[in-house]
Amino acid sequence: MLRADQLERFRRDGFLVLDGFVEGAACDALRARAEELVAGFDPPARPTVFTTDDQARKTDDYFLDSGDQIRFFFEDGALDDDGGLRGAKARSINKIGHALHDLDPTFDRFSRTPELEALTAALGVEDPLLMQSMYIFKQPFIGGEVGCHQDATYLHTEPEAMVGLWFALEDARTDNGCLWALPGGHRDGLRSRFVRDGRTTRLDVLDARPWGDAGLVPLEVNRGDLIVLDGLVPHLSHPNRSPASRHAYTLHLVSATSAYPATNWLQRRTPARGFRIR
Ligand code: FE2
């Protein structure tokens, strides 16, 4: 599934771009299904916003209980001062999470393929569990920034054994908010942990050094490309101020051989599953 030089690059850089991993038609089917889910969603009077600026303060029950649900989070810029929607619902949603892969048959099919199972094995994730999925819209004009972070801040395992799969469902360029990553940054340790404490969360800073933004490289990709991210590699995306959306689908896998702490924000009432039904 992976050539030796690809695996070596992944280990060296902490990320790897696999061109054309998914058929264009599969990307379009996922987009169409996401559109249907949004059309069927009736937003509450005060929708929940997703922003990485101040996630600890904005955490609410709707977010905390979304680990084994399909829930909808809005762009900060989509809401007016009273929490109402400024524009069309379909152009206001930041993301859908976090168990699309378990609850929706279209997402389940996209997420559980022999190719992904083989890729995960080639990456060395032993006994993989599909812990989290997100459909990310990065809306035209208002798609918010995602500050520099490590995914292991939000999904920590002991020992660290998390891999993120980032599927480009549309072309992603610097002007519509593509990912940027810091090559080799995964070898510099975990900088912070987003910790759940009952019904609240907080950010525990383990290492306060700032990221060296200068070394970040843009990962411009085409529809169907897959970016594999080590759970420790620092990455970000800038706001989308362009007229083009930048839809992506992400899957986060952990190893069942690592401990999954009760202090991770994402807790499920139904256990996470691997690529097959056990
Ligand atoms: Fe991330």
Coordinates of C-alpha atoms and ligand atoms in Angstrom, one line a residue:
M1 CA 0.0 0.0 0.0
L2 CA 2.9 2.4 0.8
R3 CA 6.3 2.4 -0.9
A4 CA 9.3 2.4 1.4
D5 CA 10.1 6.0 0.4
Q6 CA 6.6 7.2 1.3
L7 CA 6.7 5.6 4.7
E8 CA 10.2 7.1 5.2
R9 CA 8.8 10.5 4.3
F10 CA 5.9 10.1 6.6
R11 CA 8.2 9.2 9.5
R12 CA 10.6 12.1 8.7
D13 CA 7.9 14.8 8.1
G14 CA 5.0 13.7 10.2
F15 CA 2.7 13.9 7.1
L16 CA 2.3 12.4 3.7
V17 CA 0.2 13.4 0.7
L18 CA -1.3 10.5 -1.3
D19 CA -2.5 11.8 -4.7
G20 CA -5.8 10.5 -6.0
F21 CA -6.4 8.1 -3.2
V22 CA -10.2 8.4 -3.6
E23 CA -12.3 8.5 -6.7
G24 CA -13.8 11.8 -7.6
A25 CA -17.3 10.2 -7.6
A26 CA -16.8 9.0 -4.0
C27 CA -15.9 12.6 -3.0
D28 CA -19.0 13.9 -4.7
A29 CA -21.2 11.3 -3.1
L30 CA -19.9 12.3 0.3
R31 CA -20.6 16.0 -0.4
A32 CA -24.1 15.2 -1.6
R33 CA -24.8 13.2 1.6
A34 CA -23.4 16.1 3.8
E35 CA -25.7 18.5 2.0
E36 CA -28.7 16.2 2.7
L37 CA -27.7 16.0 6.4
V38 CA -27.5 19.8 6.6
A39 CA -30.9 20.2 4.8
G40 CA -32.5 17.9 7.4
F41 CA -31.0 19.7 10.3
D42 CA -33.1 22.2 12.2
P43 CA -30.8 24.7 13.9
P44 CA -31.6 25.6 17.5
A45 CA -32.2 29.2 18.6
R46 CA -28.7 29.4 19.8
P47 CA -26.4 27.2 17.7
T48 CA -23.1 25.9 18.9
V49 CA -20.0 27.6 17.3
F50 CA -16.8 25.9 16.5
T51 CA -13.7 27.9 16.9
T52 CA -10.2 26.9 17.9
D53 CA -9.6 30.4 19.4
D54 CA -11.4 29.8 22.6
Q55 CA -12.7 26.2 22.4
A56 CA -12.5 25.7 26.2
R57 CA -14.9 28.6 26.9
K58 CA -17.2 27.7 24.1
T59 CA -17.5 24.0 25.0
D60 CA -21.1 23.1 25.8
D61 CA -23.2 19.9 26.3
Y62 CA -24.0 19.7 22.6
F63 CA -20.3 19.5 21.8
L64 CA -19.3 17.3 24.8
D65 CA -21.9 14.7 24.0
S66 CA -21.2 14.6 20.2
G67 CA -18.6 11.9 20.3
D68 CA -21.0 9.2 19.2
Q69 CA -23.5 11.4 17.5
I70 CA -24.0 13.4 14.3
R71 CA -24.0 17.1 15.3
F72 CA -23.7 20.4 13.6
F73 CA -21.3 23.3 14.5
F74 CA -21.5 26.8 13.1
E75 CA -18.9 29.3 11.9
D76 CA -18.3 32.1 14.4
G77 CA -18.8 34.6 11.6
A78 CA -22.2 33.1 10.7
L79 CA -24.0 34.3 13.8
D80 CA -25.2 37.7 14.7
D81 CA -24.9 39.2 18.2
D82 CA -28.1 37.4 19.4
G83 CA -26.9 34.0 18.1
G84 CA -29.1 34.0 15.1
L85 CA -28.0 33.0 11.6
R86 CA -26.9 35.9 9.4
G87 CA -27.1 33.9 6.1
A88 CA -28.3 30.6 4.7
K89 CA -27.9 27.6 6.9
A90 CA -26.0 25.6 4.3
R91 CA -23.4 28.4 4.1
S92 CA -23.1 28.8 7.9
I93 CA -22.0 25.4 9.1
N94 CA -18.4 24.9 10.1
K95 CA -18.4 21.2 10.5
I96 CA -20.4 18.1 11.3
G97 CA -19.1 15.6 13.9
H98 CA -18.1 13.3 15.4
A99 CA -19.5 9.8 14.5
L100 CA -20.6 10.1 10.9
H101 CA -18.6 7.0 10.1
D102 CA -20.6 4.9 12.5
L103 CA -24.1 6.3 12.1
D104 CA -24.5 7.2 8.5
P105 CA -24.2 4.4 5.9
T106 CA -22.7 6.7 3.2
F107 CA -19.9 7.9 5.6
D108 CA -19.5 4.3 6.9
R109 CA -18.8 3.0 3.4
F110 CA -16.4 5.8 2.6
S111 CA -14.5 5.3 5.9
R112 CA -14.3 1.5 6.0
T113 CA -12.6 0.4 2.8
P114 CA -10.0 -2.3 2.2
E115 CA -7.6 0.4 0.9
L116 CA -7.9 2.4 4.1
E117 CA -7.5 -0.7 6.2
A118 CA -4.3 -1.6 4.2
L119 CA -3.0 1.9 4.5
T120 CA -3.5 2.0 8.3
A121 CA -1.7 -1.4 8.6
A122 CA 1.2 0.0 6.5
L123 CA 1.4 3.0 8.8
G124 CA 1.8 0.6 11.7
V125 CA -1.4 1.4 13.6
E126 CA -2.0 -1.8 15.5
D127 CA -5.6 -2.8 16.0
P128 CA -7.0 0.5 14.6
L129 CA -10.2 2.0 16.0
L130 CA -12.1 4.7 14.1
M131 CA -12.5 7.2 16.9
Q132 CA -13.7 10.4 15.3
S133 CA -15.0 11.7 12.0
M134 CA -15.6 15.3 10.9
Y135 CA -17.0 16.8 7.7
I136 CA -15.4 20.2 7.4
F137 CA -17.0 22.9 5.1
K138 CA -14.5 25.8 5.2
Q139 CA -17.2 28.0 3.8
P140 CA -16.6 30.6 1.1
F141 CA -15.7 34.1 2.6
I142 CA -16.4 33.1 6.3
G143 CA -14.5 29.8 6.7
G144 CA -12.7 30.3 10.0
E145 CA -9.0 29.9 10.8
V146 CA -7.9 26.8 12.6
G147 CA -4.9 27.8 14.7
C148 CA -1.7 25.8 14.8
H149 CA -2.3 22.6 16.8
Q150 CA -1.5 18.9 17.2
D151 CA -4.5 16.5 16.9
A152 CA -3.1 14.6 19.8
T153 CA -4.0 17.6 22.0
Y154 CA -7.6 16.7 21.4
L155 CA -7.2 12.9 21.1
H156 CA -4.5 11.7 23.3
T157 CA -3.5 8.1 23.8
E158 CA -0.9 6.4 26.0
P159 CA 1.5 5.8 24.3
E160 CA 0.8 8.3 21.5
A161 CA -0.6 6.3 18.6
M162 CA -3.0 8.5 16.6
V163 CA -3.2 9.1 12.9
G164 CA -5.4 11.6 11.1
L165 CA -6.7 11.0 7.6
W166 CA -7.7 14.2 5.8
F167 CA -9.6 13.7 2.5
A168 CA -9.8 16.6 0.1
L169 CA -13.4 16.5 -1.2
E170 CA -12.6 19.7 -3.2
D171 CA -9.3 21.3 -4.4
A172 CA -7.6 23.0 -1.5
R173 CA -5.2 25.9 -2.3
T174 CA -3.6 28.6 -0.2
D175 CA -6.4 31.0 -1.2
N176 CA -9.3 28.8 0.1
G177 CA -7.6 27.7 3.3
C178 CA -5.5 24.6 2.6
L179 CA -3.7 22.8 5.4
W180 CA -0.2 23.9 6.4
A181 CA 2.1 21.6 8.3
L182 CA 5.5 21.8 10.1
P183 CA 7.8 19.1 8.7
G184 CA 9.4 17.1 11.5
G185 CA 7.4 19.0 14.2
H186 CA 6.0 15.6 15.3
R187 CA 9.3 14.7 16.9
D188 CA 9.2 17.6 19.3
G189 CA 6.7 16.3 21.8
L190 CA 3.1 17.2 22.7
R191 CA 2.6 20.9 23.6
S192 CA -0.8 20.8 25.2
R193 CA -3.8 18.7 26.2
F194 CA -7.4 19.6 25.9
V195 CA -8.7 17.9 29.0
R196 CA -12.2 17.0 30.0
D197 CA -13.2 17.4 33.6
G198 CA -16.7 16.2 34.1
R199 CA -18.9 18.7 32.1
T200 CA -16.1 21.2 31.6
T201 CA -12.9 21.3 29.6
R202 CA -9.6 23.1 29.9
L203 CA -6.3 23.4 28.0
D204 CA -3.3 22.1 29.9
V205 CA -0.2 23.6 28.5
L206 CA 2.7 21.2 28.7
D207 CA 5.3 23.2 26.7
A208 CA 4.7 26.9 26.2
R209 CA 7.2 27.5 23.4
P210 CA 5.5 29.0 20.4
W211 CA 5.3 27.1 17.1
G212 CA 8.0 28.1 14.6
D213 CA 5.5 29.3 11.9
A214 CA 8.3 30.1 9.5
G215 CA 8.8 26.4 8.8
L216 CA 5.2 25.6 7.9
V217 CA 4.6 24.4 4.4
P218 CA 1.3 24.6 2.4
L219 CA -0.2 21.3 1.5
E220 CA -2.1 22.2 -1.7
V221 CA -4.1 19.2 -2.9
N222 CA -6.7 18.2 -5.4
R223 CA -10.1 16.6 -4.9
G224 CA -9.5 12.9 -4.1
D225 CA -6.1 13.4 -2.5
L226 CA -5.5 12.1 1.0
I227 CA -3.2 13.8 3.6
V228 CA -2.0 11.4 6.3
L229 CA -1.1 13.3 9.6
D230 CA 0.8 12.0 12.5
G231 CA -1.2 12.9 15.7
L232 CA 1.8 15.0 16.8
V233 CA 2.5 17.0 13.7
P234 CA 1.7 20.7 14.1
H235 CA -0.7 22.0 11.4
L236 CA -3.1 24.9 10.8
S237 CA -5.4 26.4 8.1
H238 CA -5.9 30.0 7.4
P239 CA -9.4 31.6 7.0
N240 CA -11.1 31.1 3.7
R241 CA -11.8 34.6 2.2
S242 CA -12.2 33.2 -1.3
P243 CA -15.5 32.5 -3.1
A244 CA -14.6 28.7 -3.3
S245 CA -15.5 26.3 -0.5
R246 CA -12.9 23.8 0.7
H247 CA -14.8 20.7 1.9
A248 CA -12.8 18.0 3.6
Y249 CA -13.5 14.9 5.5
T250 CA -11.3 13.7 8.4
L251 CA -11.0 10.5 10.2
H252 CA -9.0 10.0 13.4
L253 CA -7.7 6.6 14.2
V254 CA -6.3 5.3 17.5
S255 CA -4.7 2.0 18.3
A256 CA -6.7 -0.3 20.6
T257 CA -3.3 -1.3 22.1
S258 CA -2.9 2.2 23.6
A259 CA -4.8 3.5 26.6
Y260 CA -7.6 6.0 25.8
P261 CA -7.8 8.3 28.9
A262 CA -11.2 9.3 30.4
T263 CA -9.8 12.9 30.3
N264 CA -10.1 13.0 26.5
W265 CA -13.1 15.3 25.7
L266 CA -14.4 12.6 23.2
Q267 CA -16.1 9.9 25.2
R268 CA -18.4 7.4 23.6
R269 CA -21.3 5.4 25.1
T270 CA -20.9 2.8 22.3
P271 CA -17.3 1.6 21.8
A272 CA -15.3 2.7 18.8
R273 CA -15.0 0.1 16.1
G274 CA -12.3 -0.8 13.6
F275 CA -12.6 -1.4 9.9
R276 CA -14.8 -4.5 10.3
I277 CA -17.8 -5.3 12.4
R278 CA -16.5 -7.4 15.3
Ligands
FE2_1 FE -6.1 19.1 13.1

